[in-house]
C-alpha positions as a printed Julia matrix, in Angstrom:
278×3 Matrix{Float64}:
  -8.9   -21.95  -40.67
 -11.72  -20.28  -38.78
 -13.78  -17.93  -40.99
 -13.04  -15.05  -38.65
  -9.31  -15.59  -39.08
  -9.4   -13.92  -42.47
 -11.74  -11.16  -41.31
  -9.9    -9.55  -38.42
 -11.37   -6.19  -37.64
  -8.64   -3.66  -38.23
  -8.93    0.02  -37.49
  -9.27    2.27  -40.47
  -6.5     4.71  -41.15
  -7.18    8.25  -40.13
  -9.01    9.85  -43.09
  -7.09   12.34  -45.22
  -8.17   15.96  -45.41
 -10.76   16.36  -48.19
  -9.53   17.69  -51.53
 -12.03   20.51  -51.95
 -10.87   21.32  -55.49
 -11.47   17.73  -56.59
 -14.84   17.69  -54.84
 -15.89   20.85  -56.69
 -14.74   19.5   -60.07
 -16.61   16.24  -59.56
 -19.99   17.79  -58.78
 -22.81   17.27  -61.32
 -23.38   21.05  -61.28
 -19.87   21.55  -62.68
 -20.55   19.15  -65.54
 -23.71   21.08  -66.37
 -21.76   24.35  -66.24
 -19.14   22.96  -68.63
 -21.75   21.7   -71.06
 -23.75   24.93  -71.08
 -20.6    27.08  -71.2
 -19.04   25.21  -74.12
 -22.28   25.24  -76.14
 -22.9    28.95  -75.45
 -19.28   29.86  -76.25
 -19.31   27.98  -79.56
 -22.64   29.52  -80.51
 -21.34   32.99  -79.64
 -18.14   32.53  -81.62
 -20.13   31.24  -84.58
 -22.11   34.49  -84.55
 -18.99   36.58  -84.04
 -19.52   37.33  -80.33
 -16.71   36.68  -77.86
 -18.49   37.71  -74.66
 -20.17   34.27  -74.06
 -16.7    32.66  -73.99
 -15.4    35.37  -71.67
 -18.39   34.97  -69.35
 -17.89   31.19  -69.34
 -14.19   31.52  -68.44
 -14.99   33.94  -65.6
 -17.69   31.62  -64.24
 -15.38   28.61  -64.51
 -12.55   30.46  -62.75
 -14.89   31.48  -59.95
 -16.17   27.93  -59.64
 -12.73   26.3   -59.55
 -10.77   28.82  -57.48
 -13.35   30.54  -55.26
 -15.97   27.89  -54.47
 -13.5    25.41  -52.85
 -12.39   28.11  -50.41
 -15.89   29.04  -49.19
 -16.61   27.86  -45.6
 -20.16   26.85  -46.53
 -18.91   24.59  -49.34
 -16.26   23.03  -47.1
 -18.85   22.4   -44.39
 -21.1    20.75  -46.97
 -18.26   18.49  -48.13
 -17.47   17.62  -44.5
 -21.08   16.6   -43.85
 -21.13   14.46  -46.98
 -17.86   12.75  -46.05
 -19.12   12.11  -42.51
 -22.3    10.59  -43.89
 -20.35    8.33  -46.24
 -18.03    7.26  -43.41
 -20.99    6.48  -41.13
 -22.63    4.44  -43.89
 -19.42    2.48  -44.52
 -18.98    1.91  -40.78
 -22.49    0.48  -40.56
 -21.76   -1.86  -43.48
 -18.5    -3.01  -41.87
 -20.21   -3.64  -38.52
 -22.96   -5.65  -40.22
 -20.32   -7.73  -42.0
 -18.5    -8.35  -38.71
 -21.71   -9.19  -36.84
 -22.67  -11.81  -39.43
 -19.54  -13.79  -38.5
 -19.82  -13.53  -34.71
 -21.39  -15.85  -32.18
 -24.61  -14.65  -30.44
 -22.72  -13.68  -27.28
 -20.11  -11.75  -29.24
 -22.84  -10.0   -31.25
 -24.4    -8.81  -28.0
 -21.07   -7.39  -26.86
 -20.58   -5.74  -30.25
 -24.0    -4.09  -29.91
 -23.05   -2.87  -26.44
 -19.77   -1.34  -27.62
 -21.36    0.48  -30.57
 -24.25    1.69  -28.4
 -21.89    3.21  -25.82
 -19.85    4.81  -28.62
 -22.97    6.54  -29.89
 -23.85    7.88  -26.45
 -20.32    9.17  -25.86
 -20.34   10.83  -29.28
 -23.67   12.55  -28.6
 -22.46   13.81  -25.22
 -19.19   15.06  -26.73
 -21.03   17.22  -29.24
 -23.08   18.7   -26.42
 -19.89   20.05  -24.82
 -18.68   23.56  -25.54
 -15.54   22.51  -27.42
 -14.04   23.72  -30.73
 -14.74   21.64  -33.84
 -11.06   20.73  -34.15
 -11.09   19.28  -30.63
 -14.28   17.34  -31.33
 -12.73   15.84  -34.45
  -9.65   14.8   -32.48
 -11.82   13.24  -29.77
 -13.86   11.38  -32.38
 -10.69    9.89  -33.89
  -9.47    8.74  -30.46
 -12.9     7.36  -29.57
 -13.0     5.38  -32.81
  -9.49    4.05  -32.12
 -10.63    2.84  -28.7
 -13.78    1.25  -30.13
 -11.77   -0.37  -32.94
  -9.34   -1.78  -30.37
 -12.25   -3.35  -28.48
 -13.74   -4.75  -31.68
 -10.42   -6.23  -32.82
 -10.05   -8.08  -29.53
 -13.69   -9.16  -29.64
 -13.3   -10.63  -33.13
  -9.96  -12.26  -32.24
 -11.37  -13.85  -29.08
 -14.52  -15.03  -30.83
 -12.48  -16.53  -33.65
 -10.16  -18.42  -31.3
 -11.45  -21.63  -29.8
  -9.69  -23.38  -26.92
 -10.97  -26.92  -26.33
  -9.65  -29.0   -23.43
 -10.26  -32.07  -25.57
  -7.51  -30.85  -27.89
  -5.01  -30.94  -25.04
  -6.15  -34.43  -24.02
  -5.86  -35.6   -27.62
  -2.3   -34.31  -27.85
  -1.27  -35.81  -24.53
  -2.63  -39.19  -25.63
  -0.72  -38.95  -28.91
   2.46  -37.97  -27.07
   2.15  -40.87  -24.63
   1.66  -43.43  -27.41
   4.48  -42.02  -29.49
   6.88  -41.94  -26.52
   6.25  -45.66  -26.04
   6.91  -46.33  -29.73
  10.14  -44.32  -29.68
  11.35  -46.18  -26.57
  10.82  -49.56  -28.27
  12.13  -48.61  -31.72
  15.62  -49.53  -32.87
  18.06  -46.85  -33.89
  17.57  -45.8   -37.48
  15.56  -43.57  -39.81
  12.2   -44.86  -38.49
  13.05  -43.97  -34.88
  14.41  -40.57  -35.94
  11.16  -39.82  -37.79
   9.08  -40.83  -34.76
  11.25  -38.68  -32.48
  10.83  -35.7   -34.8
   7.05  -36.15  -34.77
   7.12  -36.48  -30.97
   9.02  -33.21  -30.61
   6.49  -31.49  -32.86
   3.55  -32.81  -30.83
   5.12  -31.59  -27.6
   5.59  -28.16  -29.14
   1.95  -28.08  -30.21
   0.82  -29.19  -26.77
   2.67  -26.27  -25.23
   1.16  -23.97  -27.83
  -2.43  -24.91  -26.98
  -1.78  -24.13  -23.32
  -0.3   -20.75  -24.18
  -3.23  -20.02  -26.51
  -5.65  -20.59  -23.64
  -3.69  -18.18  -21.44
  -3.53  -15.56  -24.2
  -7.26  -15.87  -24.82
  -8.08  -15.41  -21.13
  -5.81  -12.34  -21.03
  -7.53  -10.96  -24.12
 -10.97  -11.42  -22.55
  -9.78   -9.49  -19.49
  -8.43   -6.71  -21.68
 -11.7    -6.56  -23.63
 -13.59   -6.13  -20.36
 -11.17   -3.33  -19.42
 -11.82   -1.52  -22.71
 -15.57   -1.9   -22.23
 -15.23   -0.4   -18.75
 -13.19    2.5   -20.16
 -15.9     3.22  -22.72
 -18.56    3.25  -20.02
 -16.36    5.53  -17.91
 -16.04    7.91  -20.85
 -19.81    7.83  -21.21
 -20.29    8.7   -17.53
 -17.78   11.56  -17.75
 -19.36   12.95  -20.9
 -22.88   12.74  -19.48
 -21.69   14.46  -16.31
 -20.82   17.47  -18.46
 -17.22   17.82  -17.3
 -15.18   20.59  -18.83
 -13.69   19.97  -22.24
 -10.06   20.14  -21.06
 -10.51   17.38  -18.47
 -12.37   15.18  -20.94
  -9.66   15.75  -23.55
  -6.94   14.68  -21.11
  -8.9    11.53  -20.39
  -9.17   10.75  -24.09
  -5.44   11.32  -24.61
  -4.56    8.89  -21.8
  -6.23    5.99  -23.63
  -3.44    5.57  -26.18
  -1.63    3.0   -24.03
  -4.71    0.78  -23.92
  -5.15    1.06  -27.69
  -1.54    0.0   -28.34
  -1.83   -2.88  -25.87
  -4.95   -4.1   -27.67
  -3.05   -4.28  -30.95
  -0.31   -6.36  -29.31
  -2.91   -8.71  -27.79
  -4.54   -9.35  -31.15
  -1.15  -10.02  -32.75
  -0.28  -12.58  -30.06
  -3.64  -14.32  -30.47
  -3.08  -14.47  -34.22
   0.28  -16.17  -33.7
  -0.97  -18.62  -31.1
  -4.14  -19.53  -33.0
  -1.96  -21.09  -35.71
  -1.55  -23.97  -33.25
  -5.29  -24.64  -33.42
  -5.16  -24.78  -37.21
  -2.23  -27.22  -37.09
  -4.08  -29.36  -34.56
  -7.16  -29.55  -36.79
  -4.97  -30.84  -39.63
  -3.38  -33.37  -37.28
  -6.79  -34.71  -36.2
  -7.98  -34.95  -39.79
  -5.02  -37.15  -40.6
  -5.84  -39.69  -37.92
């Protein structure tokens, strides 16, 4: 099995909304507050004073129930999450690039470079934050679709020598079946012949599917460049948003293309086993 077979690039699920309460509880500052509050409360109670405990409970209540609702805190959490996501994306892209051929790496660099330019231009538009987030999700879906096809195409090899090998095997086996007497041996040869013919048809279909996938990848690359041109032209947010929404069909088609390549590439794996047994 090709090493890329087990490393298909799949789009990440849309991230859940941050749990601001959990984020507040997990901060180091909260742990310090707990430690100081508990120590001060115990010391106060030891001396017969209850106000340190009361002050600690008030501070803790404010921290847990007020802080998570503050816009500044939520914005801070959003920036942190975005930074973590960007870091993880960079790691994933590096992992993908390490498995790609030089030509595929160049195309990967091109796709990610265009994504960055589109993203920068989007943020320069006068659009609400909610709309920008929605556009970013759709842009990432489009980029992920292109990357999935790129990885699938790069991990699928179609060699004309494979087809010639199969045709030679089929020709020899047909001659053996024609000469063989009726019986278990002939039935076994006929079964093997039928399997070889099926594999021969599969390699031809794999080549067609791969060529179709390459064409679709080029289409997605063109769509990304078109988005870049539209964003740089400074078109109004509504028109750009409609353009982003219309890309869903291409994204779904990309997923179907990758699935078909996955199914057809099994023929290549079977053929490799067949050759090894010669």
